[in-house]
């Protein structure tokens, strides 16, 4: 199929047996949400995977869009994230319920700890992450979250959770594009059966004018954004490009009708030079 539809979009299996669509629509704060765009993605493009966060301030608006379309709840994959200001056992549980209320749903498909940073006075970051993760495990056991995971976690943070002996995160969502390839982290996640999900696949637009990417766009008769998204998907990464423009969303969904050959995949993988990185949680304890 040339486009993403509810029936045709490939999925990636989680360790608990669920399947997450490999392509979704990302949202963000600071003007990163458009009601019209979400409606278009759901109605015209068949997108069924939408990623948001409390931090973005658009959960309530997204809930209204989902209600307007009246897509059966079981066909949707809704991800939202817990902001560090809500970390801690009790506050995390309440924040999850509040997100569900704003989204107008009874459960979340995926709930993520947004950053490894912690903001609880008097406790170490390690302690806060542990008690917050315990809250997410209980929310998962209660069925309020069908899957739980983390975002922007490094190997050492994932090892902390693994060493607790409880649920290993189902997903780790991290910035991923040709200029930002945390390959050691990707390999670790695959080894531990943690699905790797990538945000900013277009490097916040920086990839769209790179000569090597533009050359491939010309070769395949595709746009630069389609080349980047296709590269990410062929790497097995769940990919969530953001856009507030219907035409861009339509373009971003047309990535299943072609395939990059091995030499072009390799060429894009060589673009990583460290100069475009905006994700850097290495300072986090």
mmCIF file of C-alpha atoms in Angstrom:
data_model
loop_
_atom_site.group_PDB
_atom_site.id
_atom_site.type_symbol
_atom_site.label_atom_id
_atom_site.label_comp_id
_atom_site.label_asym_id
_atom_site.label_seq_id
_atom_site.Cartn_x
_atom_site.Cartn_y
_atom_site.Cartn_z
ATOM 1 C CA UNK A 1 0.000 0.000 0.000
ATOM 2 C CA UNK A 2 1.200 3.523 -0.748
ATOM 3 C CA UNK A 3 -0.370 5.191 2.265
ATOM 4 C CA UNK A 4 -0.967 4.504 5.920
ATOM 5 C CA UNK A 5 -4.453 3.248 6.680
ATOM 6 C CA UNK A 6 -5.865 1.514 9.718
ATOM 7 C CA UNK A 7 -5.632 -1.812 7.891
ATOM 8 C CA UNK A 8 -2.364 -1.353 6.014
ATOM 9 C CA UNK A 9 0.015 0.403 8.385
ATOM 10 C CA UNK A 10 2.652 -2.093 9.572
ATOM 11 C CA UNK A 11 2.966 -2.649 13.304
ATOM 12 C CA UNK A 12 5.751 -3.513 15.707
ATOM 13 C CA UNK A 13 5.177 -6.074 18.424
ATOM 14 C CA UNK A 14 5.716 -5.155 22.066
ATOM 15 C CA UNK A 15 7.019 -7.625 24.624
ATOM 16 C CA UNK A 16 3.508 -7.943 26.111
ATOM 17 C CA UNK A 17 1.956 -9.050 22.809
ATOM 18 C CA UNK A 18 0.427 -5.726 21.756
ATOM 19 C CA UNK A 19 1.188 -4.191 18.363
ATOM 20 C CA UNK A 20 1.997 -0.505 17.909
ATOM 21 C CA UNK A 21 1.606 1.120 14.455
ATOM 22 C CA UNK A 22 5.073 1.874 13.087
ATOM 23 C CA UNK A 23 3.941 5.311 11.872
ATOM 24 C CA UNK A 24 2.111 7.857 13.976
ATOM 25 C CA UNK A 25 1.389 11.569 14.243
ATOM 26 C CA UNK A 26 3.380 13.526 16.798
ATOM 27 C CA UNK A 27 2.181 16.666 18.555
ATOM 28 C CA UNK A 28 4.091 19.248 20.562
ATOM 29 C CA UNK A 29 3.752 22.464 22.546
ATOM 30 C CA UNK A 30 4.363 26.004 21.259
ATOM 31 C CA UNK A 31 1.952 25.773 18.346
ATOM 32 C CA UNK A 32 2.582 22.098 17.674
ATOM 33 C CA UNK A 33 -1.100 21.160 17.698
ATOM 34 C CA UNK A 34 -3.738 21.738 15.024
ATOM 35 C CA UNK A 35 -7.281 20.446 15.398
ATOM 36 C CA UNK A 36 -7.740 20.536 11.632
ATOM 37 C CA UNK A 37 -4.543 18.541 11.095
ATOM 38 C CA UNK A 38 -5.496 15.828 13.584
ATOM 39 C CA UNK A 39 -8.938 15.469 12.024
ATOM 40 C CA UNK A 40 -7.321 15.208 8.594
ATOM 41 C CA UNK A 41 -4.812 12.605 9.804
ATOM 42 C CA UNK A 42 -7.576 10.444 11.273
ATOM 43 C CA UNK A 43 -10.166 10.898 8.523
ATOM 44 C CA UNK A 44 -8.191 11.211 5.305
ATOM 45 C CA UNK A 45 -4.879 9.498 6.039
ATOM 46 C CA UNK A 46 -6.060 6.639 8.209
ATOM 47 C CA UNK A 47 -3.600 7.480 10.968
ATOM 48 C CA UNK A 48 -4.499 5.570 14.122
ATOM 49 C CA UNK A 49 -1.427 6.273 16.245
ATOM 50 C CA UNK A 50 -1.165 9.684 17.911
ATOM 51 C CA UNK A 51 1.537 10.761 20.350
ATOM 52 C CA UNK A 52 1.104 13.598 22.833
ATOM 53 C CA UNK A 53 2.107 14.585 26.370
ATOM 54 C CA UNK A 54 0.820 16.552 29.316
ATOM 55 C CA UNK A 55 3.687 18.972 28.701
ATOM 56 C CA UNK A 56 2.302 19.876 25.273
ATOM 57 C CA UNK A 57 -0.951 21.176 26.721
ATOM 58 C CA UNK A 58 -3.137 19.686 23.990
ATOM 59 C CA UNK A 59 -4.535 16.498 25.546
ATOM 60 C CA UNK A 60 -8.001 18.023 25.926
ATOM 61 C CA UNK A 61 -8.050 19.327 22.341
ATOM 62 C CA UNK A 62 -6.849 15.957 21.076
ATOM 63 C CA UNK A 63 -9.606 14.234 23.022
ATOM 64 C CA UNK A 64 -12.189 16.454 21.300
ATOM 65 C CA UNK A 65 -10.736 15.600 17.875
ATOM 66 C CA UNK A 66 -10.908 11.879 18.610
ATOM 67 C CA UNK A 67 -14.490 12.256 19.790
ATOM 68 C CA UNK A 68 -15.420 14.259 16.686
ATOM 69 C CA UNK A 69 -14.176 11.498 14.373
ATOM 70 C CA UNK A 70 -15.836 8.734 16.414
ATOM 71 C CA UNK A 71 -13.181 6.169 15.507
ATOM 72 C CA UNK A 72 -13.733 3.024 17.603
ATOM 73 C CA UNK A 73 -11.464 3.270 20.641
ATOM 74 C CA UNK A 74 -9.935 -0.151 19.990
ATOM 75 C CA UNK A 75 -8.663 1.076 16.601
ATOM 76 C CA UNK A 76 -6.682 3.925 18.142
ATOM 77 C CA UNK A 77 -3.227 3.913 19.677
ATOM 78 C CA UNK A 78 -2.955 6.882 22.049
ATOM 79 C CA UNK A 79 0.328 7.683 23.751
ATOM 80 C CA UNK A 80 0.838 10.395 26.332
ATOM 81 C CA UNK A 81 3.631 11.193 28.743
ATOM 82 C CA UNK A 82 4.147 11.914 32.436
ATOM 83 C CA UNK A 83 6.022 15.170 33.052
ATOM 84 C CA UNK A 84 8.838 15.096 35.669
ATOM 85 C CA UNK A 85 6.940 17.609 37.793
ATOM 86 C CA UNK A 86 4.423 14.805 38.428
ATOM 87 C CA UNK A 87 6.993 12.130 39.274
ATOM 88 C CA UNK A 88 6.530 10.246 42.505
ATOM 89 C CA UNK A 89 4.234 7.356 43.391
ATOM 90 C CA UNK A 90 0.951 9.097 44.202
ATOM 91 C CA UNK A 91 1.364 12.066 41.880
ATOM 92 C CA UNK A 92 2.171 9.830 38.906
ATOM 93 C CA UNK A 93 -0.983 7.814 39.435
ATOM 94 C CA UNK A 94 -3.106 10.946 39.661
ATOM 95 C CA UNK A 95 -1.436 12.479 36.617
ATOM 96 C CA UNK A 96 -2.286 9.399 34.568
ATOM 97 C CA UNK A 97 -5.939 9.574 35.561
ATOM 98 C CA UNK A 98 -5.971 13.300 34.780
ATOM 99 C CA UNK A 99 -4.515 12.672 31.322
ATOM 100 C CA UNK A 100 -7.181 10.051 30.655
ATOM 101 C CA UNK A 101 -9.859 12.534 31.697
ATOM 102 C CA UNK A 102 -8.483 15.265 29.437
ATOM 103 C CA UNK A 103 -8.253 12.830 26.520
ATOM 104 C CA UNK A 104 -11.762 11.533 27.229
ATOM 105 C CA UNK A 105 -10.658 7.884 27.389
ATOM 106 C CA UNK A 106 -10.869 5.094 29.927
ATOM 107 C CA UNK A 107 -7.325 3.889 29.289
ATOM 108 C CA UNK A 108 -4.083 4.800 27.537
ATOM 109 C CA UNK A 109 -2.404 2.557 25.004
ATOM 110 C CA UNK A 110 1.037 3.748 26.081
ATOM 111 C CA UNK A 111 2.135 5.901 29.013
ATOM 112 C CA UNK A 112 5.709 7.150 29.124
ATOM 113 C CA UNK A 113 7.948 8.807 31.702
ATOM 114 C CA UNK A 114 8.891 11.878 29.666
ATOM 115 C CA UNK A 115 12.485 12.395 30.847
ATOM 116 C CA UNK A 116 14.916 10.741 33.256
ATOM 117 C CA UNK A 117 15.231 14.121 35.027
ATOM 118 C CA UNK A 118 13.505 14.275 38.405
ATOM 119 C CA UNK A 119 12.135 17.216 40.379
ATOM 120 C CA UNK A 120 11.317 15.835 43.825
ATOM 121 C CA UNK A 121 13.165 17.624 46.657
ATOM 122 C CA UNK A 122 14.946 15.447 49.181
ATOM 123 C CA UNK A 123 15.139 12.325 47.019
ATOM 124 C CA UNK A 124 17.771 11.159 44.562
ATOM 125 C CA UNK A 125 16.859 10.956 40.901
ATOM 126 C CA UNK A 126 17.313 7.194 41.080
ATOM 127 C CA UNK A 127 14.839 6.886 43.964
ATOM 128 C CA UNK A 128 12.261 9.065 42.223
ATOM 129 C CA UNK A 129 12.525 7.137 38.971
ATOM 130 C CA UNK A 130 12.076 3.874 40.868
ATOM 131 C CA UNK A 131 8.954 4.918 42.777
ATOM 132 C CA UNK A 132 7.477 6.548 39.679
ATOM 133 C CA UNK A 133 8.048 3.382 37.677
ATOM 134 C CA UNK A 134 6.378 1.373 40.439
ATOM 135 C CA UNK A 135 3.312 3.590 40.000
ATOM 136 C CA UNK A 136 3.317 2.943 36.243
ATOM 137 C CA UNK A 137 3.608 -0.796 36.836
ATOM 138 C CA UNK A 138 0.515 -0.670 39.025
ATOM 139 C CA UNK A 139 -1.365 1.447 36.466
ATOM 140 C CA UNK A 140 -0.459 -1.224 33.916
ATOM 141 C CA UNK A 141 -1.651 -4.018 36.209
ATOM 142 C CA UNK A 142 -4.902 -2.134 36.769
ATOM 143 C CA UNK A 143 -5.456 -1.838 33.005
ATOM 144 C CA UNK A 144 -5.340 1.935 32.934
ATOM 145 C CA UNK A 145 -2.283 1.676 30.663
ATOM 146 C CA UNK A 146 -2.044 -1.103 28.088
ATOM 147 C CA UNK A 147 1.707 -0.547 27.846
ATOM 148 C CA UNK A 148 4.237 1.540 29.778
ATOM 149 C CA UNK A 149 7.581 2.938 28.837
ATOM 150 C CA UNK A 150 10.028 5.793 28.982
ATOM 151 C CA UNK A 151 11.321 8.617 26.829
ATOM 152 C CA UNK A 152 14.869 9.950 26.532
ATOM 153 C CA UNK A 153 16.281 7.270 28.835
ATOM 154 C CA UNK A 154 19.894 6.183 28.429
ATOM 155 C CA UNK A 155 21.210 2.659 28.974
ATOM 156 C CA UNK A 156 22.086 3.330 32.608
ATOM 157 C CA UNK A 157 18.548 4.542 33.336
ATOM 158 C CA UNK A 158 17.059 1.479 31.636
ATOM 159 C CA UNK A 159 19.394 -0.790 33.596
ATOM 160 C CA UNK A 160 18.121 0.766 36.828
ATOM 161 C CA UNK A 161 14.567 -0.257 35.993
ATOM 162 C CA UNK A 162 15.645 -3.678 34.744
ATOM 163 C CA UNK A 163 17.584 -4.352 37.960
ATOM 164 C CA UNK A 164 14.419 -3.782 40.008
ATOM 165 C CA UNK A 165 13.103 -7.082 38.686
ATOM 166 C CA UNK A 166 9.693 -5.731 37.669
ATOM 167 C CA UNK A 167 8.336 -4.822 34.261
ATOM 168 C CA UNK A 168 10.947 -3.861 31.694
ATOM 169 C CA UNK A 169 9.748 -0.781 29.740
ATOM 170 C CA UNK A 170 7.832 -1.756 26.651
ATOM 171 C CA UNK A 171 9.062 1.319 24.742
ATOM 172 C CA UNK A 172 11.879 3.875 24.859
ATOM 173 C CA UNK A 173 11.122 6.991 22.797
ATOM 174 C CA UNK A 174 14.200 8.947 21.759
ATOM 175 C CA UNK A 175 15.203 11.473 19.094
ATOM 176 C CA UNK A 176 16.212 9.573 15.950
ATOM 177 C CA UNK A 177 17.099 10.793 12.476
ATOM 178 C CA UNK A 178 20.097 10.571 10.120
ATOM 179 C CA UNK A 179 22.045 13.139 12.182
ATOM 180 C CA UNK A 180 21.129 11.610 15.541
ATOM 181 C CA UNK A 181 21.684 7.870 15.722
ATOM 182 C CA UNK A 182 22.214 6.532 19.273
ATOM 183 C CA UNK A 183 23.115 3.119 17.874
ATOM 184 C CA UNK A 184 24.370 1.622 21.136
ATOM 185 C CA UNK A 185 21.063 2.547 22.778
ATOM 186 C CA UNK A 186 19.076 1.141 19.840
ATOM 187 C CA UNK A 187 20.995 -2.139 20.064
ATOM 188 C CA UNK A 188 20.522 -2.325 23.828
ATOM 189 C CA UNK A 189 16.759 -1.823 23.466
ATOM 190 C CA UNK A 190 16.510 -4.561 20.865
ATOM 191 C CA UNK A 191 18.524 -6.933 23.020
ATOM 192 C CA UNK A 192 16.230 -6.246 25.993
ATOM 193 C CA UNK A 193 13.056 -6.491 23.865
ATOM 194 C CA UNK A 194 12.274 -2.790 24.341
ATOM 195 C CA UNK A 195 10.699 -1.223 21.255
ATOM 196 C CA UNK A 196 12.691 1.782 20.075
ATOM 197 C CA UNK A 197 10.521 4.715 19.019
ATOM 198 C CA UNK A 198 11.964 7.776 17.297
ATOM 199 C CA UNK A 199 10.787 11.362 17.394
ATOM 200 C CA UNK A 200 11.964 14.297 15.239
ATOM 201 C CA UNK A 201 12.611 12.077 12.175
ATOM 202 C CA UNK A 202 13.128 15.222 10.068
ATOM 203 C CA UNK A 203 15.655 16.716 12.525
ATOM 204 C CA UNK A 204 13.302 19.669 13.088
ATOM 205 C CA UNK A 205 13.463 20.420 9.372
ATOM 206 C CA UNK A 206 17.254 20.446 9.159
ATOM 207 C CA UNK A 207 17.275 17.209 7.151
ATOM 208 C CA UNK A 208 15.055 18.576 4.411
ATOM 209 C CA UNK A 209 17.809 20.657 2.777
ATOM 210 C CA UNK A 210 20.747 18.307 3.218
ATOM 211 C CA UNK A 211 22.317 17.615 -0.198
ATOM 212 C CA UNK A 212 22.563 13.837 0.276
ATOM 213 C CA UNK A 213 18.900 13.590 1.306
ATOM 214 C CA UNK A 214 17.775 15.874 -1.504
ATOM 215 C CA UNK A 215 19.731 13.734 -3.967
ATOM 216 C CA UNK A 216 17.907 10.609 -2.800
ATOM 217 C CA UNK A 217 14.576 12.422 -2.956
ATOM 218 C CA UNK A 218 15.270 13.154 -6.624
ATOM 219 C CA UNK A 219 16.394 9.574 -7.272
ATOM 220 C CA UNK A 220 13.226 8.028 -5.821
ATOM 221 C CA UNK A 221 10.825 10.736 -6.965
ATOM 222 C CA UNK A 222 9.914 11.429 -3.355
ATOM 223 C CA UNK A 223 10.180 14.334 -0.929
ATOM 224 C CA UNK A 224 13.075 14.745 1.483
ATOM 225 C CA UNK A 225 10.708 14.150 4.401
ATOM 226 C CA UNK A 226 9.528 10.867 2.876
ATOM 227 C CA UNK A 227 13.144 9.740 2.469
ATOM 228 C CA UNK A 228 13.878 10.445 6.158
ATOM 229 C CA UNK A 229 10.714 8.766 7.428
ATOM 230 C CA UNK A 230 11.253 5.763 5.173
ATOM 231 C CA UNK A 231 14.850 5.449 6.412
ATOM 232 C CA UNK A 232 13.650 5.468 10.016
ATOM 233 C CA UNK A 233 10.926 2.885 9.347
ATOM 234 C CA UNK A 234 13.300 0.597 7.451
ATOM 235 C CA UNK A 235 15.531 0.714 10.505
ATOM 236 C CA UNK A 236 12.619 -0.851 12.395
ATOM 237 C CA UNK A 237 12.001 2.314 14.404
ATOM 238 C CA UNK A 238 8.461 3.363 15.323
ATOM 239 C CA UNK A 239 8.349 6.844 13.790
ATOM 240 C CA UNK A 240 6.189 9.832 14.782
ATOM 241 C CA UNK A 241 6.693 12.872 12.529
ATOM 242 C CA UNK A 242 5.022 16.067 13.710
ATOM 243 C CA UNK A 243 3.106 18.484 11.530
ATOM 244 C CA UNK A 244 0.200 20.907 11.817
ATOM 245 C CA UNK A 245 -0.324 21.121 8.036
ATOM 246 C CA UNK A 246 -2.689 18.617 6.361
ATOM 247 C CA UNK A 247 -0.661 18.547 3.143
ATOM 248 C CA UNK A 248 2.500 17.698 5.064
ATOM 249 C CA UNK A 249 0.715 14.986 7.015
ATOM 250 C CA UNK A 250 -0.539 13.488 3.770
ATOM 251 C CA UNK A 251 2.991 13.572 2.362
ATOM 252 C CA UNK A 252 4.468 12.012 5.494
ATOM 253 C CA UNK A 253 2.063 9.075 5.243
ATOM 254 C CA UNK A 254 3.057 8.162 1.685
ATOM 255 C CA UNK A 255 6.041 6.071 2.734
ATOM 256 C CA UNK A 256 4.845 2.497 2.195
ATOM 257 C CA UNK A 257 4.920 2.431 -1.599
ATOM 258 C CA UNK A 258 8.689 2.412 -2.028
ATOM 259 C CA UNK A 259 11.830 1.072 -0.373
ATOM 260 C CA UNK A 260 15.339 2.498 -0.033
ATOM 261 C CA UNK A 261 17.995 0.124 -1.291
ATOM 262 C CA UNK A 262 20.751 -1.069 1.024
ATOM 263 C CA UNK A 263 23.409 1.293 -0.307
ATOM 264 C CA UNK A 264 21.163 4.327 0.193
ATOM 265 C CA UNK A 265 20.232 3.177 3.698
ATOM 266 C CA UNK A 266 23.945 2.934 4.470
ATOM 267 C CA UNK A 267 24.661 6.350 2.959
ATOM 268 C CA UNK A 268 22.058 7.994 5.174
ATOM 269 C CA UNK A 269 23.426 6.173 8.193
ATOM 270 C CA UNK A 270 26.811 7.797 7.542
ATOM 271 C CA UNK A 271 25.376 11.316 7.905
ATOM 272 C CA UNK A 272 25.603 11.219 11.689
ATOM 273 C CA UNK A 273 28.137 13.892 12.632
ATOM 274 C CA UNK A 274 26.969 15.072 16.041
ATOM 275 C CA UNK A 275 26.314 18.644 14.933
ATOM 276 C CA UNK A 276 22.529 18.491 14.818
ATOM 277 C CA UNK A 277 21.876 16.844 18.165
ATOM 278 C CA UNK A 278 19.216 18.493 20.311
ATOM 279 C CA UNK A 279 18.615 15.506 22.590
ATOM 280 C CA UNK A 280 21.285 15.236 25.251
ATOM 281 C CA UNK A 281 20.238 13.884 28.653
ATOM 282 C CA UNK A 282 23.810 12.829 29.490
ATOM 283 C CA UNK A 283 23.873 15.316 32.371
ATOM 284 C CA UNK A 284 21.049 13.479 34.121
ATOM 285 C CA UNK A 285 22.089 11.478 37.173
#
